[in-house]
Amino acid sequence: MFKLRFNNKEEVVFERLTYTAELIEEAIKVLQGEMDQVRKGNYDQIPSHLVKIKMLHEKAEMLREEILSTLYGEAFLPDFKESMVMLTQALFNTLSAVKDASRALGSRKIDIKCVSILSEMLNTYLALVSEAAAKTHELTRYLNNDMEAALK
């Protein structure tokens, strides 16, 4: 016996947004690992980190296209459509920024003195970005079920 499950289109959009937020969290963890390798002066692992982040970026790009296709292909309220398009683009831009940061780290060997001077600021920045990604992921999980919790 098989089970039929009917999803309305809003649920599909919210599920894809949540998955995109998960991809951002994963990419940030990979970027933190890449930064740790740079601090240690180990540049051998940098290309593998960059490949992982590019793969996550490509997945997010496909998700973005699916979300936008759903939003523009179905009947949604204009305010909802506009908000979801903007959120989709903001999530994708975040992952693009992570990819660009990873590429910048891997494109040149950074002087160890520079890394040590900037290390504390970079740690703080990456922790902030990681926390923001976790909160965004939490927000997207609550959007479909509990709007009040999402707004908190």
C-alpha positions as a Markdown table, in Angstrom:
| # | Residue | x | y | z |
|---|---|---|---|---|
| 1 | Met | 0.0 | 0.0 | 0.0 |
| 2 | Phe | 1.3 | 3.5 | -0.8 |
| 3 | Lys | 0.5 | 6.7 | 0.9 |
| 4 | Leu | -0.6 | 9.8 | -0.9 |
| 5 | Arg | 0.4 | 13.0 | 0.5 |
| 6 | Phe | -1.0 | 16.3 | -0.8 |
| 7 | Asn | 1.2 | 19.3 | -0.2 |
| 8 | Asn | 0.0 | 22.8 | -0.9 |
| 9 | Lys | 2.5 | 24.9 | -2.7 |
| 10 | Glu | 3.3 | 27.1 | 0.3 |
| 11 | Glu | 4.6 | 24.0 | 2.2 |
| 12 | Val | 6.8 | 23.1 | -0.7 |
| 13 | Val | 8.3 | 26.7 | -0.8 |
| 14 | Phe | 8.9 | 26.6 | 3.0 |
| 15 | Glu | 10.5 | 23.1 | 2.9 |
| 16 | Arg | 12.9 | 24.3 | 0.1 |
| 17 | Leu | 13.7 | 27.5 | 2.0 |
| 18 | Thr | 14.5 | 25.4 | 5.1 |
| 19 | Tyr | 16.7 | 23.1 | 3.1 |
| 20 | Thr | 18.5 | 26.2 | 1.7 |
| 21 | Ala | 19.1 | 27.5 | 5.2 |
| 22 | Glu | 20.5 | 24.0 | 6.1 |
| 23 | Leu | 22.9 | 24.3 | 3.2 |
| 24 | Ile | 24.1 | 27.7 | 4.4 |
| 25 | Glu | 24.8 | 26.3 | 7.9 |
| 26 | Glu | 26.7 | 23.4 | 6.4 |
| 27 | Ala | 28.7 | 25.7 | 4.1 |
| 28 | Ile | 29.7 | 28.0 | 7.0 |
| 29 | Lys | 30.9 | 24.9 | 9.0 |
| 30 | Val | 33.1 | 24.0 | 5.9 |
| 31 | Leu | 34.4 | 27.6 | 5.7 |
| 32 | Gln | 35.3 | 27.5 | 9.4 |
| 33 | Gly | 37.2 | 24.3 | 8.8 |
| 34 | Glu | 39.0 | 26.0 | 5.9 |
| 35 | Met | 39.9 | 28.9 | 8.0 |
| 36 | Asp | 41.3 | 26.5 | 10.7 |
| 37 | Gln | 43.5 | 25.0 | 8.0 |
| 38 | Val | 44.7 | 28.4 | 6.9 |
| 39 | Arg | 45.6 | 29.2 | 10.5 |
| 40 | Lys | 47.6 | 26.1 | 10.7 |
| 41 | Gly | 49.3 | 26.9 | 7.4 |
| 42 | Asn | 48.0 | 23.7 | 5.8 |
| 43 | Tyr | 46.9 | 24.7 | 2.4 |
| 44 | Asp | 46.6 | 21.1 | 1.0 |
| 45 | Gln | 43.0 | 20.7 | 2.2 |
| 46 | Ile | 41.8 | 24.1 | 0.9 |
| 47 | Pro | 40.7 | 22.8 | -2.6 |
| 48 | Ser | 38.6 | 20.1 | -1.0 |
| 49 | His | 36.8 | 22.7 | 1.2 |
| 50 | Leu | 36.2 | 24.9 | -1.8 |
| 51 | Val | 34.8 | 22.0 | -3.8 |
| 52 | Lys | 32.4 | 21.2 | -1.0 |
| 53 | Ile | 31.2 | 24.7 | -0.7 |
| 54 | Lys | 30.8 | 25.0 | -4.5 |
| 55 | Met | 28.7 | 21.8 | -4.5 |
| 56 | Leu | 26.5 | 23.3 | -1.7 |
| 57 | His | 26.2 | 26.5 | -3.7 |
| 58 | Glu | 25.1 | 24.6 | -6.8 |
| 59 | Lys | 22.4 | 22.7 | -4.7 |
| 60 | Ala | 21.2 | 26.1 | -3.4 |
| 61 | Glu | 21.1 | 27.4 | -6.9 |
| 62 | Met | 18.9 | 24.6 | -8.1 |
| 63 | Leu | 16.7 | 25.1 | -5.0 |
| 64 | Arg | 16.4 | 28.8 | -5.8 |
| 65 | Glu | 15.3 | 28.0 | -9.3 |
| 66 | Glu | 12.7 | 25.5 | -8.1 |
| 67 | Ile | 11.4 | 28.0 | -5.5 |
| 68 | Leu | 11.2 | 30.8 | -8.0 |
| 69 | Ser | 9.5 | 28.6 | -10.6 |
| 70 | Thr | 6.9 | 27.6 | -8.0 |
| 71 | Leu | 6.3 | 31.1 | -6.9 |
| 72 | Tyr | 5.9 | 32.5 | -10.4 |
| 73 | Gly | 4.1 | 29.4 | -11.8 |
| 74 | Glu | 1.4 | 29.2 | -9.2 |
| 75 | Ala | -1.2 | 31.6 | -7.8 |
| 76 | Phe | 0.1 | 33.3 | -4.7 |
| 77 | Leu | -0.9 | 36.5 | -3.0 |
| 78 | Pro | 1.4 | 39.3 | -4.3 |
| 79 | Asp | 2.8 | 40.2 | -0.8 |
| 80 | Phe | 3.6 | 36.5 | -0.1 |
| 81 | Lys | 5.2 | 36.1 | -3.5 |
| 82 | Glu | 7.4 | 39.2 | -3.1 |
| 83 | Ser | 8.4 | 38.3 | 0.4 |
| 84 | Met | 9.4 | 34.7 | -0.5 |
| 85 | Val | 11.3 | 35.9 | -3.6 |
| 86 | Met | 13.3 | 38.3 | -1.5 |
| 87 | Leu | 14.0 | 35.7 | 1.2 |
| 88 | Thr | 15.0 | 33.2 | -1.4 |
| 89 | Gln | 17.4 | 35.7 | -3.0 |
| 90 | Ala | 18.8 | 36.7 | 0.4 |
| 91 | Leu | 19.5 | 33.1 | 1.3 |
| 92 | Phe | 21.2 | 32.5 | -2.0 |
| 93 | Asn | 23.3 | 35.6 | -1.7 |
| 94 | Thr | 24.4 | 34.5 | 1.7 |
| 95 | Leu | 25.7 | 31.2 | 0.3 |
| 96 | Ser | 27.3 | 33.1 | -2.6 |
| 97 | Ala | 29.2 | 35.2 | -0.1 |
| 98 | Val | 30.4 | 32.1 | 1.8 |
| 99 | Lys | 31.6 | 30.7 | -1.6 |
| 100 | Asp | 33.4 | 33.9 | -2.4 |
| 101 | Ala | 35.1 | 34.0 | 1.0 |
| 102 | Ser | 36.2 | 30.4 | 0.5 |
| 103 | Arg | 37.6 | 31.2 | -2.9 |
| 104 | Ala | 39.4 | 34.2 | -1.5 |
| 105 | Leu | 41.0 | 32.1 | 1.2 |
| 106 | Gly | 42.1 | 29.4 | -1.3 |
| 107 | Ser | 43.3 | 31.7 | -4.1 |
| 108 | Arg | 46.4 | 33.0 | -2.3 |
| 109 | Lys | 48.7 | 31.9 | 0.5 |
| 110 | Ile | 48.1 | 34.3 | 3.3 |
| 111 | Asp | 51.1 | 35.3 | 5.4 |
| 112 | Ile | 51.0 | 33.7 | 8.8 |
| 113 | Lys | 51.5 | 37.0 | 10.5 |
| 114 | Cys | 48.4 | 38.4 | 8.8 |
| 115 | Val | 46.4 | 35.4 | 9.9 |
| 116 | Ser | 47.5 | 35.6 | 13.5 |
| 117 | Ile | 46.7 | 39.4 | 13.6 |
| 118 | Leu | 43.2 | 38.9 | 12.1 |
| 119 | Ser | 42.5 | 35.5 | 13.7 |
| 120 | Glu | 40.5 | 36.8 | 16.6 |
| 121 | Met | 38.4 | 39.1 | 14.4 |
| 122 | Leu | 37.8 | 36.3 | 11.9 |
| 123 | Asn | 36.7 | 33.9 | 14.6 |
| 124 | Thr | 34.3 | 36.5 | 15.9 |
| 125 | Tyr | 32.9 | 37.2 | 12.4 |
| 126 | Leu | 32.6 | 33.5 | 11.6 |
| 127 | Ala | 30.8 | 32.9 | 15.0 |
| 128 | Leu | 28.4 | 35.7 | 14.2 |
| 129 | Val | 27.7 | 34.4 | 10.7 |
| 130 | Ser | 27.2 | 30.9 | 12.1 |
| 131 | Glu | 24.8 | 32.1 | 14.7 |
| 132 | Ala | 22.9 | 34.1 | 12.1 |
| 133 | Ala | 22.7 | 31.0 | 9.9 |
| 134 | Ala | 21.3 | 28.9 | 12.8 |
| 135 | Lys | 18.7 | 31.6 | 13.5 |
| 136 | Thr | 17.7 | 31.8 | 9.9 |
| 137 | His | 17.4 | 28.0 | 9.7 |
| 138 | Glu | 15.2 | 28.1 | 12.8 |
| 139 | Leu | 13.1 | 30.9 | 11.2 |
| 140 | Thr | 12.5 | 29.0 | 8.0 |
| 141 | Arg | 11.4 | 25.9 | 10.0 |
| 142 | Tyr | 8.8 | 27.9 | 11.9 |
| 143 | Leu | 7.5 | 29.9 | 8.9 |
| 144 | Asn | 4.9 | 27.3 | 7.9 |
| 145 | Asn | 3.7 | 26.3 | 11.3 |
| 146 | Asp | 4.1 | 29.1 | 13.8 |
| 147 | Met | 4.5 | 32.6 | 12.5 |
| 148 | Glu | 4.7 | 34.1 | 16.0 |
| 149 | Ala | 7.7 | 31.8 | 16.9 |
| 150 | Ala | 9.3 | 32.7 | 13.5 |
| 151 | Leu | 9.1 | 36.4 | 14.3 |
| 152 | Lys | 10.9 | 35.9 | 17.6 |
